[in-house]
Short mmCIF file of C-alpha atoms in Angstrom, two decimals:
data_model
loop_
_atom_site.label_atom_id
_atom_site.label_comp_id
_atom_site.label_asym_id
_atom_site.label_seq_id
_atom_site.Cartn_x
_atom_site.Cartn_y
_atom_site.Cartn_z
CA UNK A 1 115.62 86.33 111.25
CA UNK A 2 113.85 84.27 108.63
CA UNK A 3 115.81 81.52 107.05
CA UNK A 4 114.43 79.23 104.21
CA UNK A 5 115.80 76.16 102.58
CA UNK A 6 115.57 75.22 99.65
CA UNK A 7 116.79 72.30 96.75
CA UNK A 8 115.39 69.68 95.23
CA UNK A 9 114.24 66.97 97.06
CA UNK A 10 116.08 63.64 98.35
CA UNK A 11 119.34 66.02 99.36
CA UNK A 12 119.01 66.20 102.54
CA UNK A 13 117.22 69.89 103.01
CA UNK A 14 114.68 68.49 105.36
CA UNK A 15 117.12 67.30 107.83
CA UNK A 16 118.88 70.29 107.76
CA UNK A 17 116.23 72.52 108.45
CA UNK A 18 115.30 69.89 111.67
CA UNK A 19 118.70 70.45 112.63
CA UNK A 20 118.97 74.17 112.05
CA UNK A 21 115.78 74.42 114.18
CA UNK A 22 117.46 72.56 117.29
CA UNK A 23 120.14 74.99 116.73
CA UNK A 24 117.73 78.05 117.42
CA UNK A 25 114.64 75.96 119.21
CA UNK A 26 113.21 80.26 120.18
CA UNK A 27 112.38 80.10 116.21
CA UNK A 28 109.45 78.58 114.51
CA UNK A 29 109.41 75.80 112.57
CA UNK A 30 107.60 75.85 108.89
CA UNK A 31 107.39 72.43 107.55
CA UNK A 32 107.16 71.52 103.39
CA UNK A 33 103.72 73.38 102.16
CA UNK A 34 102.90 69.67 101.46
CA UNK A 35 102.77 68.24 104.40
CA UNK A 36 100.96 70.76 105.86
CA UNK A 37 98.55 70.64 103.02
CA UNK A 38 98.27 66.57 103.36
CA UNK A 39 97.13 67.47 107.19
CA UNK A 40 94.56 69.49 106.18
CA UNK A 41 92.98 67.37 104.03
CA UNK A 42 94.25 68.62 100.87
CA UNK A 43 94.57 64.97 98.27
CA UNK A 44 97.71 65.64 95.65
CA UNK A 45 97.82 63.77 92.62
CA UNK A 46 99.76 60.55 92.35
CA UNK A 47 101.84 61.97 89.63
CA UNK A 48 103.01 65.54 90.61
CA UNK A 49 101.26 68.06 88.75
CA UNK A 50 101.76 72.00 88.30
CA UNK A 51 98.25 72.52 89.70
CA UNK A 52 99.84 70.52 93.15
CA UNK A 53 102.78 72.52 92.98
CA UNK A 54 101.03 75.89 92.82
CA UNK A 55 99.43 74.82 95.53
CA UNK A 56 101.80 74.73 97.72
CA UNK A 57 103.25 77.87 96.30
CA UNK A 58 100.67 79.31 97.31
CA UNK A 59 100.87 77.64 101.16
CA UNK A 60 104.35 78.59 101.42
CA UNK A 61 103.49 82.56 100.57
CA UNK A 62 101.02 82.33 103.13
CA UNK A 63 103.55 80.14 105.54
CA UNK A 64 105.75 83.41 105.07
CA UNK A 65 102.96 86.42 105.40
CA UNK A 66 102.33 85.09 109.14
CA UNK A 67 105.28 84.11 110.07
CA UNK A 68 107.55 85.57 113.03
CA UNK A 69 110.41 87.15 113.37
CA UNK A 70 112.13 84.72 113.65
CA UNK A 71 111.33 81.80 111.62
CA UNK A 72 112.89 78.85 109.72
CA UNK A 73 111.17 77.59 105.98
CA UNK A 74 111.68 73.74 105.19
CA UNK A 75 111.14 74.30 100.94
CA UNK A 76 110.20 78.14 100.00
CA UNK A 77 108.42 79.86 96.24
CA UNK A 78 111.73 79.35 94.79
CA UNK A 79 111.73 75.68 95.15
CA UNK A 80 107.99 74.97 94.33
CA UNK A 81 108.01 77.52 91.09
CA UNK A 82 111.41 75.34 89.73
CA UNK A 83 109.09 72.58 90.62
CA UNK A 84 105.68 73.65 88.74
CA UNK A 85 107.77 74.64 85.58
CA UNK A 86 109.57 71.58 85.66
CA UNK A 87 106.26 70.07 85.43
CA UNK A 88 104.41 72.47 83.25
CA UNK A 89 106.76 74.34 80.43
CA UNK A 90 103.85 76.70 79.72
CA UNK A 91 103.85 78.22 83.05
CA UNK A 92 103.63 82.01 82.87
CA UNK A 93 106.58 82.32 85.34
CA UNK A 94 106.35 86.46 84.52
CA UNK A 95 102.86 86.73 86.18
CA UNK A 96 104.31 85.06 89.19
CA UNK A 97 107.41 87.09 89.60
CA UNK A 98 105.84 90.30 91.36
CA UNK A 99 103.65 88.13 93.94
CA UNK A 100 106.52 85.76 94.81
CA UNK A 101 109.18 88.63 95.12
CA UNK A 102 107.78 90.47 97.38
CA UNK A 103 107.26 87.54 99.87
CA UNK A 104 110.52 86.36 99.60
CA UNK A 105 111.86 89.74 100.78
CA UNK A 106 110.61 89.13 104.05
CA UNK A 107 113.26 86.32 103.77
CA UNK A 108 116.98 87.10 105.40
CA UNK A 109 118.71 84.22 104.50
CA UNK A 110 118.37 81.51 101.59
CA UNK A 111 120.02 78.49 102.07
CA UNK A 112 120.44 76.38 99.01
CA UNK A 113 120.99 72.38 99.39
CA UNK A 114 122.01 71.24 95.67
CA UNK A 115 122.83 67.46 94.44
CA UNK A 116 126.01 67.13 94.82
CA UNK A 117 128.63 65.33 92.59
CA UNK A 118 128.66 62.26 93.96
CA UNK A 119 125.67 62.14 95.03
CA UNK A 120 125.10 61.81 98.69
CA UNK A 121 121.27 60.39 98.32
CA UNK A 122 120.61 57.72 95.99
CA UNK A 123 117.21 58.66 94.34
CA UNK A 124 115.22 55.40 93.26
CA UNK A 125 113.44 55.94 89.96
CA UNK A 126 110.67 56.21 92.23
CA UNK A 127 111.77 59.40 93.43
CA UNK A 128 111.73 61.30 90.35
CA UNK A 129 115.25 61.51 89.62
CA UNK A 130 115.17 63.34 86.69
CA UNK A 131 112.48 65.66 87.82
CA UNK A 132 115.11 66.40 90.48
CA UNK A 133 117.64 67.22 88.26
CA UNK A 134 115.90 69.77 86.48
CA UNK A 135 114.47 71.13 89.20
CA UNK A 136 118.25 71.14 90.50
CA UNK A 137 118.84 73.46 87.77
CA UNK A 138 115.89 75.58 87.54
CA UNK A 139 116.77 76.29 90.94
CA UNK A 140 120.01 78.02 90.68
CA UNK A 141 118.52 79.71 87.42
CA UNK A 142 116.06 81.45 89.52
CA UNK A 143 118.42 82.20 92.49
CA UNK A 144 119.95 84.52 89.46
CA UNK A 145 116.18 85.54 88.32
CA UNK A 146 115.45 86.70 91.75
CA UNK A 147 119.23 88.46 92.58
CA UNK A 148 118.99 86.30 95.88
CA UNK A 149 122.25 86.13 98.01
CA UNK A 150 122.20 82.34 99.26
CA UNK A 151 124.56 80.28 101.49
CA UNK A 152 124.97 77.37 99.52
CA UNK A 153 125.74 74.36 101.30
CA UNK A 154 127.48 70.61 101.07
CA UNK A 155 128.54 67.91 102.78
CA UNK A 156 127.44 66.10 106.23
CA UNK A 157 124.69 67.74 107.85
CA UNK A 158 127.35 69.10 110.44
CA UNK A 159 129.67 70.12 107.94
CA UNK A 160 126.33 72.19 105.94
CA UNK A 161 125.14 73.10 109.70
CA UNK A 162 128.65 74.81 109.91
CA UNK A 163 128.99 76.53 106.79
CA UNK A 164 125.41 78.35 107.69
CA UNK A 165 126.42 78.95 111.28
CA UNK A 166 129.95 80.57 110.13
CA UNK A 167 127.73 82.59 107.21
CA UNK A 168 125.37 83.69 110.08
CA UNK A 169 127.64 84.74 112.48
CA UNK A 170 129.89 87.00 110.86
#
């Protein structure tokens, strides 16, 4: 099974995808597209731009393509393409759409991580917050673009680790 997480960041998705992974240790472990990048040498710009973001869109359809069976996604195309338009309004989202839908169907389960009210992570203005927020949004906007069924989580990490295990085993 293939599970990927995705949200905006500073809500905890990272965490939860370390702590889905000791859950099934048998599965592999895909780390943010940006990290990975950052290891290879790959220098983002200090101020995010779509060009960074597509980027890593790109990583992450590749991160899926040679994948396993059984695999678990910290950040997926949803999350980066909510995260290149947020940046870039004149993104043609419509050439996009084919390419990133048929990698995402390789994809069983979608678990979405979304702020919650009150917020559980305080997000400096360093952090981007309202970057976040729209990305927030442009997230569950293209859970509906996509049709994607999604568990969608909150609370503690055990209480979220729950609600996917319950969703999972039924």
């Amino acid at each position: 099974m293939k599970i990927a997480i995705l949200g905006a960041h500073r809500v905890g998705k990272t965490t939860l995808a370390e702590k889905l992974h000791e859950s099934f240790p048998d599965y592999e472990f895909y780390p943010e597209p940006f990290f990975e990048l950052q290891e290879m040498g790959f220098d983002f710009s200090e101020a995010p731009t779509a060009d960074d973001y597509m980027m890593q869109l790109e990583h992450s359809l590749k991160q899926i393509l040679r994948s396993g069976r059984n695999a678990i996604f910290d950040r997926c195309p949803i999350d980066l393409l909510a995260y290149a338009m947020a940046v870039d309004n004149t993104l043609n989202f419509s050439s996009l759409f084919n390419k990133i839908q048929n990698a995402i169907q390789e994809i069983n389960v979608f678990v979405f991580v979304p702020i919650e009210e009150p917020d559980r992570f305080s997000c400096a203005d360093s952090d981007l917050p309202d970057l976040r927020n729209e990305v927030n949004d442009s997230i569950v906007e293209l859970i509906d673009d996509f049709d994607l069924e999604v568990i969608e989580v909150k609370g503690s990490v055990s209480e979220r680790l729950n609600q996917i295990q319950s969703k999972l085993i039924k």
